[in-house]
mmCIF file of C-alpha atoms in Angstrom:
data_model
loop_
_atom_site.group_PDB
_atom_site.id
_atom_site.type_symbol
_atom_site.label_atom_id
_atom_site.label_comp_id
_atom_site.label_asym_id
_atom_site.label_seq_id
_atom_site.Cartn_x
_atom_site.Cartn_y
_atom_site.Cartn_z
ATOM 1 C CA MET A 21 0.306 -0.150 0.014
ATOM 2 C CA LYS A 22 2.743 2.242 1.296
ATOM 3 C CA ARG A 23 4.699 1.489 -2.343
ATOM 4 C CA SER A 24 1.354 2.374 -4.407
ATOM 5 C CA LEU A 25 0.854 5.318 -2.663
ATOM 6 C CA ILE A 26 4.655 6.656 -3.239
ATOM 7 C CA LEU A 27 4.387 5.734 -6.887
ATOM 8 C CA ILE A 28 1.187 7.616 -7.044
ATOM 9 C CA SER A 29 2.905 10.711 -5.652
ATOM 10 C CA CYS A 30 5.662 10.443 -7.970
ATOM 11 C CA PHE A 31 3.436 10.172 -11.216
ATOM 12 C CA LEU A 32 1.140 13.119 -10.064
ATOM 13 C CA TRP A 33 4.216 15.397 -9.072
ATOM 14 C CA ALA A 34 5.867 14.425 -12.738
ATOM 15 C CA SER A 35 2.589 15.504 -14.188
ATOM 16 C CA VAL A 36 2.301 18.596 -12.685
ATOM 17 C CA ALA A 37 5.833 19.271 -13.169
ATOM 18 C CA CYS A 38 5.930 18.769 -16.871
ATOM 19 C CA GLY A 39 2.193 18.923 -17.852
ATOM 20 C CA GLN A 40 1.864 21.931 -15.749
ATOM 21 C CA GLU A 41 -0.705 25.236 -17.030
ATOM 22 C CA ILE A 42 0.485 28.526 -16.538
ATOM 23 C CA ARG A 43 -2.445 30.840 -15.984
ATOM 24 C CA SER A 44 -2.532 34.531 -16.766
ATOM 25 C CA VAL A 45 -3.814 36.569 -13.971
ATOM 26 C CA LYS A 46 -4.578 40.098 -13.058
ATOM 27 C CA VAL A 47 -3.433 41.930 -9.723
ATOM 28 C CA THR A 48 -7.294 41.835 -8.365
ATOM 29 C CA GLU A 49 -7.116 37.682 -8.929
ATOM 30 C CA LEU A 50 -3.871 37.358 -7.073
ATOM 31 C CA GLU A 51 -5.652 39.451 -4.083
ATOM 32 C CA LYS A 52 -8.697 37.659 -4.346
ATOM 33 C CA ILE A 53 -6.467 34.448 -3.826
ATOM 34 C CA ILE A 54 -4.765 36.452 -1.426
ATOM 35 C CA GLN A 55 -7.731 37.343 0.161
ATOM 36 C CA THR A 56 -9.472 34.085 0.030
ATOM 37 C CA THR A 57 -7.394 31.379 1.072
ATOM 38 C CA ASP A 58 -8.061 29.194 3.410
ATOM 39 C CA ARG A 59 -4.352 27.570 4.495
ATOM 40 C CA PRO A 60 -1.007 29.207 5.074
ATOM 41 C CA LEU A 61 -0.141 31.023 1.754
ATOM 42 C CA VAL A 62 3.206 31.383 0.217
ATOM 43 C CA ILE A 63 3.360 33.727 -3.174
ATOM 44 C CA ASN A 64 6.889 34.510 -4.464
ATOM 45 C CA MET A 65 7.096 37.106 -7.377
ATOM 46 C CA TRP A 66 9.725 36.015 -9.576
ATOM 47 C CA ALA A 67 11.189 36.448 -12.893
ATOM 48 C CA THR A 68 13.175 33.893 -15.285
ATOM 49 C CA TRP A 69 16.111 36.515 -16.307
ATOM 50 C CA CYS A 70 16.466 37.170 -12.295
ATOM 51 C CA LYS A 71 19.318 34.915 -10.815
ATOM 52 C CA PRO A 72 18.523 35.640 -7.147
ATOM 53 C CA CYS A 73 15.011 34.256 -7.928
ATOM 54 C CA ILE A 74 15.978 31.481 -9.915
ATOM 55 C CA GLU A 75 18.417 30.548 -6.946
ATOM 56 C CA GLU A 76 15.406 30.947 -4.249
ATOM 57 C CA ILE A 77 12.778 28.778 -5.920
ATOM 58 C CA PRO A 78 14.344 25.174 -5.549
ATOM 59 C CA TYR A 79 14.258 26.370 -1.436
ATOM 60 C CA PHE A 80 11.244 27.270 -1.645
ATOM 61 C CA LEU A 81 9.914 24.029 -3.156
ATOM 62 C CA LYS A 82 11.944 21.966 -1.133
ATOM 63 C CA GLU A 83 10.360 23.330 2.325
ATOM 64 C CA VAL A 84 6.945 23.567 0.899
ATOM 65 C CA GLU A 85 7.320 19.942 -0.235
ATOM 66 C CA THR A 86 8.676 18.357 2.261
ATOM 67 C CA HIS A 87 6.250 20.305 5.250
ATOM 68 C CA ASN A 88 3.395 19.058 2.919
ATOM 69 C CA ALA A 89 3.790 15.266 3.142
ATOM 70 C CA LEU A 90 4.590 15.307 7.146
ATOM 71 C CA SER A 91 1.253 17.062 7.506
ATOM 72 C CA ARG A 92 -0.888 14.902 5.188
ATOM 73 C CA GLN A 93 -2.743 13.689 8.455
ATOM 74 C CA THR A 94 -3.574 16.828 9.782
ATOM 75 C CA GLY A 95 -4.347 18.856 6.766
ATOM 76 C CA ASP A 96 -2.044 21.713 7.400
ATOM 77 C CA SER A 97 -1.077 22.184 4.211
ATOM 78 C CA ILE A 98 0.882 25.027 2.936
ATOM 79 C CA ARG A 99 0.184 26.433 -0.484
ATOM 80 C CA LEU A 100 3.161 27.894 -2.735
ATOM 81 C CA ILE A 101 2.571 29.997 -5.607
ATOM 82 C CA LEU A 102 4.796 31.324 -8.142
ATOM 83 C CA VAL A 103 4.140 34.081 -9.918
ATOM 84 C CA SER A 104 6.390 35.026 -12.649
ATOM 85 C CA LEU A 105 6.690 39.029 -13.419
ATOM 86 C CA ASP A 106 8.510 37.909 -17.166
ATOM 87 C CA ALA A 107 7.679 40.428 -20.353
ATOM 88 C CA LYS A 108 4.359 39.573 -22.079
ATOM 89 C CA GLU A 109 6.870 38.452 -24.688
ATOM 90 C CA ASN A 110 7.656 35.446 -22.397
ATOM 91 C CA PHE A 111 4.236 34.034 -21.905
ATOM 92 C CA PRO A 112 3.225 31.370 -22.256
ATOM 93 C CA ASP A 113 6.090 29.378 -24.552
ATOM 94 C CA GLN A 114 9.466 30.676 -22.890
ATOM 95 C CA LEU A 115 7.864 30.489 -19.330
ATOM 96 C CA LYS A 116 6.380 27.373 -19.779
ATOM 97 C CA SER A 117 9.911 25.769 -21.142
ATOM 98 C CA PHE A 118 11.742 27.389 -18.411
ATOM 99 C CA VAL A 119 9.177 25.690 -15.804
ATOM 100 C CA LYS A 120 9.275 22.319 -17.515
ATOM 101 C CA LYS A 121 12.637 22.364 -17.910
ATOM 102 C CA ARG A 122 13.743 23.111 -13.663
ATOM 103 C CA LYS A 123 10.705 20.599 -12.759
ATOM 104 C CA PHE A 124 8.633 23.227 -10.582
ATOM 105 C CA SER A 125 6.067 21.100 -8.696
ATOM 106 C CA THR A 126 3.785 24.015 -7.375
ATOM 107 C CA GLU A 127 1.329 26.481 -9.053
ATOM 108 C CA VAL A 128 2.897 28.648 -11.176
ATOM 109 C CA LEU A 129 0.914 31.951 -12.492
ATOM 110 C CA TRP A 130 2.280 34.803 -14.423
ATOM 111 C CA LEU A 131 1.135 38.334 -13.849
ATOM 112 C CA ASP A 132 -0.642 40.677 -16.683
ATOM 113 C CA GLU A 133 0.541 43.681 -15.316
ATOM 114 C CA THR A 134 2.974 46.508 -16.803
ATOM 115 C CA ASN A 135 2.572 49.418 -14.409
ATOM 116 C CA ALA A 136 4.276 48.363 -10.902
ATOM 117 C CA ASP A 137 3.192 51.617 -9.778
ATOM 118 C CA TYR A 138 -0.663 50.150 -9.793
ATOM 119 C CA PHE A 139 0.292 45.921 -8.574
ATOM 120 C CA CYS A 140 2.628 46.398 -6.088
ATOM 121 C CA PRO A 141 1.006 48.395 -3.406
ATOM 122 C CA ILE A 142 -1.846 46.015 -3.926
ATOM 123 C CA ILE A 143 0.166 42.843 -3.127
ATOM 124 C CA ASP A 144 1.458 45.075 -0.320
ATOM 125 C CA PRO A 145 2.326 48.743 0.216
ATOM 126 C CA LYS A 146 5.914 48.305 1.089
ATOM 127 C CA TRP A 147 6.668 47.070 -2.416
ATOM 128 C CA SER A 148 9.185 48.965 -4.297
ATOM 129 C CA GLY A 149 8.945 46.376 -7.175
ATOM 130 C CA VAL A 150 11.923 44.626 -6.344
ATOM 131 C CA ILE A 151 12.328 40.737 -6.565
ATOM 132 C CA PRO A 152 12.479 38.270 -5.645
ATOM 133 C CA ALA A 153 9.959 39.314 -3.128
ATOM 134 C CA THR A 154 7.790 36.992 -0.982
ATOM 135 C CA LEU A 155 4.673 37.353 0.966
ATOM 136 C CA PHE A 156 4.070 34.810 3.844
ATOM 137 C CA VAL A 157 0.183 34.606 4.772
ATOM 138 C CA ASN A 158 -1.637 32.807 7.381
ATOM 139 C CA PRO A 159 -5.234 33.418 7.223
ATOM 140 C CA LYS A 160 -6.663 31.898 10.604
ATOM 141 C CA THR A 161 -4.104 33.931 12.189
ATOM 142 C CA GLY A 162 -4.021 37.421 10.297
ATOM 143 C CA TYR A 163 -0.090 36.592 10.018
ATOM 144 C CA ARG A 164 1.155 38.643 6.795
ATOM 145 C CA ASN A 165 5.207 39.126 5.940
ATOM 146 C CA PHE A 166 6.147 40.662 3.275
ATOM 147 C CA VAL A 167 9.899 40.180 2.010
ATOM 148 C CA GLU A 168 11.635 42.316 -0.703
ATOM 149 C CA GLU A 169 14.873 40.423 -1.226
ATOM 150 C CA GLN A 170 16.602 36.476 -1.394
ATOM 151 C CA VAL A 171 15.569 34.468 1.037
ATOM 152 C CA SER A 172 18.399 31.735 1.963
ATOM 153 C CA HIS A 173 17.182 27.997 2.926
ATOM 154 C CA GLU A 174 17.938 29.130 6.429
ATOM 155 C CA GLU A 175 15.812 31.981 6.636
ATOM 156 C CA LEU A 176 13.150 30.330 4.454
ATOM 157 C CA LYS A 177 12.893 27.739 6.917
ATOM 158 C CA LYS A 178 12.589 30.396 9.580
ATOM 159 C CA LYS A 179 9.686 32.188 7.829
ATOM 160 C CA ILE A 180 7.997 28.197 7.252
ATOM 161 C CA MET A 181 7.957 27.749 11.281
ATOM 162 C CA ALA A 182 6.816 31.667 11.705
ATOM 163 C CA ILE A 183 3.395 31.133 9.487
ATOM 164 C CA LEU A 184 2.815 28.031 11.002
ATOM 165 C CA GLN A 185 3.490 28.841 14.382
ATOM 166 C CA SER A 186 0.982 31.742 14.005
ATOM 167 C CA ASP A 187 -1.824 29.016 14.206
#
């Protein structure tokens, strides 16, 4: 039974990583996702051309996947969304190819906005537009933390603990 569950999990992960659809969203839709989430949420803003962004994404994938694997019985999962700020000409083909090549195993959205003065304050009033940038939200406790810089693996572990300990 355990082996079957592992095989099914691997198959589902592979299908998400390889056949994933990347949706285009407006900031208002992203704002709605943030406001209506029913579980801890991590939203990472990034771009394919941003080296610090690409360096930190594997940490996000690993930590959220590890937490979610351990919390299957409790239902205390974290939702991770990678929001690409790539230029319109990169969506969808180049972005999808980039995500597939790196086998990103989480939800990826493309932000269809060009005016940072409009969309940044909607995500967080402190956001100047610099990426990488990450929003940590726990709706059960009202926890909200915005980070406008690259997050190290150790720092991410602390941020994940903080979002969960706020329960």
